[in-house]
Short mmCIF file of N, CA and C in Angstrom, two decimals:
data_model
loop_
_atom_site.label_atom_id
_atom_site.label_comp_id
_atom_site.label_asym_id
_atom_site.label_seq_id
_atom_site.Cartn_x
_atom_site.Cartn_y
_atom_site.Cartn_z
N UNK Q 819 -49.00 12.39 -26.25
CA UNK Q 819 -47.91 13.98 -27.45
C UNK Q 819 -46.25 13.96 -25.89
N UNK Q 820 -44.51 14.33 -26.24
CA UNK Q 820 -43.92 14.09 -25.88
C UNK Q 820 -44.25 15.53 -25.48
N UNK Q 821 -43.00 15.58 -24.36
CA UNK Q 821 -42.65 16.30 -23.02
C UNK Q 821 -41.96 17.22 -24.31
N UNK Q 822 -41.62 18.90 -23.74
CA UNK Q 822 -40.73 19.73 -24.25
C UNK Q 822 -39.27 19.05 -24.22
N UNK Q 823 -39.28 20.05 -25.54
CA UNK Q 823 -37.92 19.05 -26.18
C UNK Q 823 -36.31 20.64 -25.22
N UNK Q 824 -35.45 21.03 -26.16
CA UNK Q 824 -34.59 21.68 -25.38
C UNK Q 824 -34.60 22.09 -27.55
N UNK Q 825 -35.14 23.38 -28.05
CA UNK Q 825 -35.10 23.72 -29.66
C UNK Q 825 -33.53 23.23 -30.53
N UNK Q 826 -33.20 23.07 -31.25
CA UNK Q 826 -31.93 22.49 -32.36
C UNK Q 826 -31.69 23.29 -32.79
N UNK Q 827 -32.20 24.83 -33.00
CA UNK Q 827 -31.82 25.99 -33.20
C UNK Q 827 -31.14 26.15 -32.58
N UNK Q 828 -31.53 27.14 -31.71
CA UNK Q 828 -31.07 27.52 -30.39
C UNK Q 828 -30.45 27.02 -29.80
N UNK Q 829 -30.30 25.86 -29.67
CA UNK Q 829 -29.52 25.31 -28.16
C UNK Q 829 -30.26 25.43 -26.91
N UNK Q 830 -31.94 25.52 -26.71
CA UNK Q 830 -31.96 26.75 -25.32
C UNK Q 830 -31.80 27.24 -25.11
N UNK Q 831 -31.41 27.84 -25.60
CA UNK Q 831 -30.43 29.92 -25.28
C UNK Q 831 -31.71 31.47 -25.40
N UNK Q 832 -32.36 30.42 -26.42
CA UNK Q 832 -33.81 30.88 -26.94
C UNK Q 832 -33.61 31.98 -27.66
N UNK Q 833 -32.42 31.97 -28.36
CA UNK Q 833 -32.07 33.49 -29.11
C UNK Q 833 -30.91 34.31 -29.76
N UNK Q 834 -29.83 35.30 -29.97
CA UNK Q 834 -28.53 35.21 -30.23
C UNK Q 834 -28.86 37.55 -29.85
N UNK Q 835 -27.41 37.74 -29.25
CA UNK Q 835 -27.10 38.93 -28.84
C UNK Q 835 -26.73 38.83 -29.97
N UNK Q 836 -26.60 40.54 -30.25
CA UNK Q 836 -26.46 41.39 -31.18
C UNK Q 836 -26.13 42.91 -31.19
N UNK Q 837 -24.67 43.18 -30.96
CA UNK Q 837 -24.80 43.95 -29.93
C UNK Q 837 -25.24 44.05 -28.59
N UNK Q 838 -26.57 45.07 -28.31
CA UNK Q 838 -27.05 45.78 -27.25
C UNK Q 838 -29.28 44.83 -27.92
N UNK Q 839 -29.21 44.79 -28.66
CA UNK Q 839 -29.89 43.50 -29.23
C UNK Q 839 -29.96 42.43 -29.02
N UNK Q 840 -31.06 41.90 -28.24
CA UNK Q 840 -31.62 40.75 -29.12
C UNK Q 840 -32.65 39.84 -29.89
N UNK Q 841 -32.36 38.59 -30.66
CA UNK Q 841 -32.76 38.15 -31.62
C UNK Q 841 -33.35 36.65 -31.01
N UNK Q 842 -34.80 36.61 -31.31
CA UNK Q 842 -35.62 35.54 -30.71
C UNK Q 842 -35.05 34.59 -31.88
N UNK Q 843 -34.90 33.19 -31.59
CA UNK Q 843 -34.89 32.30 -32.52
C UNK Q 843 -35.90 32.30 -32.69
N UNK Q 844 -35.70 31.73 -34.12
CA UNK Q 844 -37.41 31.54 -35.28
C UNK Q 844 -37.85 30.46 -34.67
N UNK Q 845 -37.33 29.58 -34.53
CA UNK Q 845 -38.11 27.86 -34.78
C UNK Q 845 -38.38 27.52 -33.04
N UNK Q 846 -37.79 28.81 -32.17
CA UNK Q 846 -38.82 28.42 -30.72
C UNK Q 846 -39.58 29.87 -30.36
N UNK Q 847 -39.71 30.91 -31.18
CA UNK Q 847 -39.77 31.64 -30.93
C UNK Q 847 -39.43 32.48 -30.10
N UNK Q 848 -37.85 32.36 -29.15
CA UNK Q 848 -37.72 32.66 -28.01
C UNK Q 848 -37.62 31.97 -26.82
N UNK Q 849 -38.24 30.98 -26.52
CA UNK Q 849 -38.81 30.66 -25.93
C UNK Q 849 -37.68 29.14 -25.23
N UNK Q 850 -37.23 28.81 -26.36
CA UNK Q 850 -35.25 27.45 -25.47
C UNK Q 850 -36.13 26.30 -26.10
N UNK Q 851 -37.00 26.02 -25.65
CA UNK Q 851 -37.74 25.48 -26.12
C UNK Q 851 -39.05 24.17 -27.31
N UNK Q 852 -39.20 22.98 -27.66
CA UNK Q 852 -39.77 22.92 -29.21
C UNK Q 852 -40.91 21.58 -28.22
N UNK Q 853 -41.86 21.89 -28.34
CA UNK Q 853 -42.27 20.56 -28.99
C UNK Q 853 -43.43 20.28 -26.46
N UNK Q 854 -44.17 19.55 -26.66
CA UNK Q 854 -44.83 19.83 -25.65
C UNK Q 854 -46.14 20.56 -25.67
N UNK Q 855 -46.64 20.85 -24.45
CA UNK Q 855 -48.10 21.79 -24.31
C UNK Q 855 -48.16 23.15 -24.89
N UNK Q 856 -47.28 22.99 -25.24
CA UNK Q 856 -46.86 24.84 -25.59
C UNK Q 856 -46.23 25.05 -26.91
N UNK Q 857 -46.53 23.87 -27.61
CA UNK Q 857 -45.94 23.77 -29.43
C UNK Q 857 -47.08 24.30 -29.55
N UNK Q 858 -47.34 25.99 -30.58
CA UNK Q 858 -48.11 25.98 -31.25
C UNK Q 858 -48.30 25.10 -32.30
N UNK Q 859 -48.11 24.48 -33.50
CA UNK Q 859 -48.65 23.63 -34.16
C UNK Q 859 -49.67 22.17 -33.42
N UNK Q 860 -49.03 22.37 -31.88
CA UNK Q 860 -50.33 20.93 -31.46
C UNK Q 860 -51.32 21.34 -30.90
N UNK Q 861 -50.84 22.63 -30.29
CA UNK Q 861 -52.70 24.12 -29.82
C UNK Q 861 -52.90 24.51 -30.75
N UNK Q 862 -52.05 24.32 -32.07
CA UNK Q 862 -53.37 25.17 -33.23
C UNK Q 862 -52.82 27.11 -32.49
N UNK Q 863 -52.60 27.38 -32.30
CA UNK Q 863 -52.15 28.52 -31.43
C UNK Q 863 -51.74 28.91 -32.69
N UNK Q 864 -51.73 30.79 -32.32
CA UNK Q 864 -51.65 31.57 -33.97
C UNK Q 864 -49.88 32.34 -32.57
N UNK Q 865 -49.01 31.53 -32.24
CA UNK Q 865 -48.11 32.88 -31.54
C UNK Q 865 -47.12 33.09 -32.92
N UNK Q 866 -47.04 32.37 -33.49
CA UNK Q 866 -45.94 33.13 -34.71
C UNK Q 866 -46.46 34.71 -35.02
N UNK Q 867 -45.28 36.00 -34.94
CA UNK Q 867 -46.28 37.15 -35.31
C UNK Q 867 -45.55 37.22 -37.45
N UNK Q 868 -47.29 38.03 -37.67
CA UNK Q 868 -46.28 38.53 -39.14
C UNK Q 868 -44.98 39.47 -39.11
N UNK Q 869 -44.70 39.12 -39.59
CA UNK Q 869 -43.59 40.30 -40.52
C UNK Q 869 -43.91 41.44 -40.88
N UNK Q 870 -42.96 42.35 -40.24
CA UNK Q 870 -43.67 43.61 -40.23
C UNK Q 870 -43.91 44.16 -40.97
N UNK Q 871 -43.74 43.85 -42.14
CA UNK Q 871 -43.29 44.36 -43.52
C UNK Q 871 -44.96 43.69 -43.84
N UNK Q 872 -45.21 43.01 -43.20
CA UNK Q 872 -47.00 42.49 -43.91
C UNK Q 872 -48.07 43.21 -42.66
N UNK Q 873 -47.49 44.40 -42.17
CA UNK Q 873 -48.00 45.13 -40.99
C UNK Q 873 -49.40 45.76 -41.48
N UNK Q 874 -50.37 46.02 -41.82
CA UNK Q 874 -51.32 46.73 -42.47
C UNK Q 874 -50.67 47.60 -42.34
N UNK Q 875 -50.45 49.24 -41.12
CA UNK Q 875 -50.06 49.95 -41.50
C UNK Q 875 -49.03 50.21 -42.51
N UNK Q 876 -47.98 49.33 -42.35
CA UNK Q 876 -47.10 49.72 -43.34
C UNK Q 876 -47.75 49.38 -44.76
N UNK Q 877 -47.71 48.60 -45.02
CA UNK Q 877 -48.58 48.33 -46.54
C UNK Q 877 -49.27 49.75 -46.78
N UNK Q 878 -50.05 50.39 -46.00
CA UNK Q 878 -51.02 51.27 -46.30
C UNK Q 878 -50.40 52.85 -46.38
N UNK Q 879 -48.97 53.04 -45.60
CA UNK Q 879 -48.29 54.06 -45.86
C UNK Q 879 -47.42 53.88 -46.89
N UNK Q 880 -47.59 52.32 -48.07
CA UNK Q 880 -46.53 52.43 -49.37
C UNK Q 880 -45.56 52.27 -48.45
N UNK Q 881 -45.17 52.35 -48.39
CA UNK Q 881 -43.80 51.20 -47.47
C UNK Q 881 -43.08 50.71 -48.95
N UNK Q 882 -42.32 50.13 -48.67
CA UNK Q 882 -41.14 49.28 -49.99
C UNK Q 882 -41.21 48.09 -48.21
N UNK Q 883 -41.67 47.05 -49.11
CA UNK Q 883 -41.47 46.06 -48.02
C UNK Q 883 -40.07 45.63 -46.98
N UNK Q 884 -39.18 45.87 -48.06
CA UNK Q 884 -37.72 45.30 -48.15
C UNK Q 884 -37.15 46.35 -47.12
N UNK Q 885 -36.77 47.56 -46.55
CA UNK Q 885 -36.49 48.44 -46.42
C UNK Q 885 -37.30 49.98 -45.77
N UNK Q 886 -38.58 49.74 -45.93
CA UNK Q 886 -39.98 50.69 -45.56
C UNK Q 886 -39.27 51.57 -46.08
N UNK Q 887 -38.73 52.03 -46.96
CA UNK Q 887 -37.91 53.30 -48.52
C UNK Q 887 -37.08 53.63 -47.63
N UNK Q 888 -36.92 53.23 -46.66
CA UNK Q 888 -35.22 53.76 -46.15
C UNK Q 888 -33.90 53.77 -47.33
N UNK Q 889 -34.35 52.79 -48.44
CA UNK Q 889 -33.21 52.43 -49.42
C UNK Q 889 -31.86 51.54 -49.29
N UNK Q 890 -32.38 51.29 -48.12
CA UNK Q 890 -30.80 50.02 -46.94
C UNK Q 890 -31.48 49.48 -46.77
N UNK Q 891 -30.31 48.17 -46.94
CA UNK Q 891 -31.40 47.17 -45.60
C UNK Q 891 -30.08 46.63 -44.66
N UNK Q 892 -30.28 46.29 -43.61
CA UNK Q 892 -29.25 45.51 -43.12
C UNK Q 892 -28.97 43.83 -43.47
N UNK Q 893 -27.82 43.45 -43.49
CA UNK Q 893 -28.43 41.51 -43.18
C UNK Q 893 -27.04 41.18 -42.79
N UNK Q 894 -27.19 39.92 -41.81
CA UNK Q 894 -25.82 39.13 -40.61
C UNK Q 894 -25.31 38.38 -42.48
N UNK Q 895 -24.45 38.91 -41.16
CA UNK Q 895 -22.79 38.99 -42.80
C UNK Q 895 -22.25 37.34 -41.13
N UNK Q 896 -21.05 36.27 -41.34
CA UNK Q 896 -21.07 35.21 -41.06
C UNK Q 896 -20.10 35.84 -39.49
N UNK Q 897 -19.75 35.09 -39.14
CA UNK Q 897 -18.58 35.77 -38.14
C UNK Q 897 -18.63 34.59 -36.88
N UNK Q 898 -17.36 34.92 -35.78
CA UNK Q 898 -17.49 33.86 -34.77
C UNK Q 898 -19.54 33.13 -34.18
N UNK Q 899 -19.25 31.74 -34.03
CA UNK Q 899 -20.09 32.11 -33.28
C UNK Q 899 -21.48 32.20 -32.15
N UNK Q 900 -22.16 32.97 -32.50
CA UNK Q 900 -22.85 34.09 -31.88
C UNK Q 900 -22.44 35.57 -31.39
N UNK Q 901 -21.98 35.58 -32.64
CA UNK Q 901 -21.33 37.29 -32.28
C UNK Q 901 -21.18 37.82 -34.34
N UNK Q 902 -22.62 37.21 -34.51
CA UNK Q 902 -22.24 37.30 -36.34
C UNK Q 902 -22.33 39.21 -36.99
N UNK Q 903 -21.46 38.96 -37.95
CA UNK Q 903 -21.37 41.04 -38.08
C UNK Q 903 -22.80 41.69 -38.58
N UNK Q 904 -22.35 42.71 -39.30
CA UNK Q 904 -23.81 43.63 -39.94
C UNK Q 904 -22.94 43.48 -41.63
N UNK Q 905 -23.96 43.86 -42.06
CA UNK Q 905 -23.82 45.05 -43.57
C UNK Q 905 -24.63 45.40 -43.74
N UNK Q 906 -24.75 46.48 -44.34
CA UNK Q 906 -25.09 47.79 -44.76
C UNK Q 906 -25.71 47.39 -47.21
N UNK Q 907 -26.30 47.26 -47.44
CA UNK Q 907 -26.68 46.89 -48.49
C UNK Q 907 -27.71 47.67 -48.92
N UNK Q 908 -27.65 47.90 -50.33
CA UNK Q 908 -28.67 48.75 -51.25
C UNK Q 908 -30.46 47.74 -50.71
N UNK Q 909 -31.29 48.58 -51.29
CA UNK Q 909 -32.15 48.16 -50.67
C UNK Q 909 -32.78 46.89 -52.14
N UNK Q 910 -32.72 45.40 -52.36
CA UNK Q 910 -32.58 44.61 -53.09
C UNK Q 910 -33.55 45.65 -54.26
N UNK Q 911 -34.46 46.15 -53.89
CA UNK Q 911 -35.58 46.70 -54.79
C UNK Q 911 -35.40 48.20 -55.36
N UNK Q 912 -34.56 48.38 -55.40
CA UNK Q 912 -33.83 49.31 -56.01
C UNK Q 912 -33.65 51.21 -54.95
N UNK Q 913 -34.97 50.82 -54.06
CA UNK Q 913 -35.35 52.37 -53.59
C UNK Q 913 -34.48 52.74 -53.49
N UNK Q 914 -34.58 54.52 -54.18
CA UNK Q 914 -33.48 55.24 -53.40
C UNK Q 914 -33.00 55.26 -52.27
N UNK Q 915 -32.31 56.50 -51.69
CA UNK Q 915 -32.11 56.29 -49.76
C UNK Q 915 -32.36 58.23 -50.33
N UNK Q 916 -33.02 58.45 -49.65
CA UNK Q 916 -34.47 59.79 -49.41
C UNK Q 916 -32.72 60.64 -48.77
N UNK Q 917 -32.69 60.84 -49.52
CA UNK Q 917 -32.43 62.88 -49.34
C UNK Q 917 -32.35 63.41 -48.00
N UNK Q 918 -31.06 63.26 -47.06
CA UNK Q 918 -31.73 64.95 -45.82
C UNK Q 918 -31.18 65.50 -45.73
N UNK Q 919 -32.04 66.55 -45.49
CA UNK Q 919 -31.29 67.48 -45.08
C UNK Q 919 -30.43 67.99 -44.54
N UNK Q 920 -29.45 69.49 -45.21
CA UNK Q 920 -28.20 69.89 -43.97
C UNK Q 920 -28.80 71.32 -43.70
N UNK Q 921 -27.74 70.89 -42.47
CA UNK Q 921 -28.75 72.68 -41.02
C UNK Q 921 -26.52 73.65 -41.71
#
C-alpha cells in the first residue's frame, strides 16, 4: 500500500470556509489527505457518517428529508474560488413554509 497523498478535491485544505462555518471535504472527510493506513476503504472503517436526514431521530419525527420541514433549502452557488455564494430555494418536495406568529 502506498502512503497518503494530498486530497485531489480540496488540495490538502481539508475543506472550505463558508462565512463563519467550515465545511469538511466530502472526499477526505476533513483529513486533507487520502490513502495510507487511515484510508476508510483500505482499513474497512466506517468513518463516513450518514447524512443528517437519514438519522433515525429525523425519520421518527416525520420531518422532510430535504428541508427538515422548514419549506426552504440552502444551496451553494458559483462564486470566486473558495468563496461560494448561498441561495435560498423552495423545498424540492414542495413543503410549505411554516407560519410564524407575530407578536
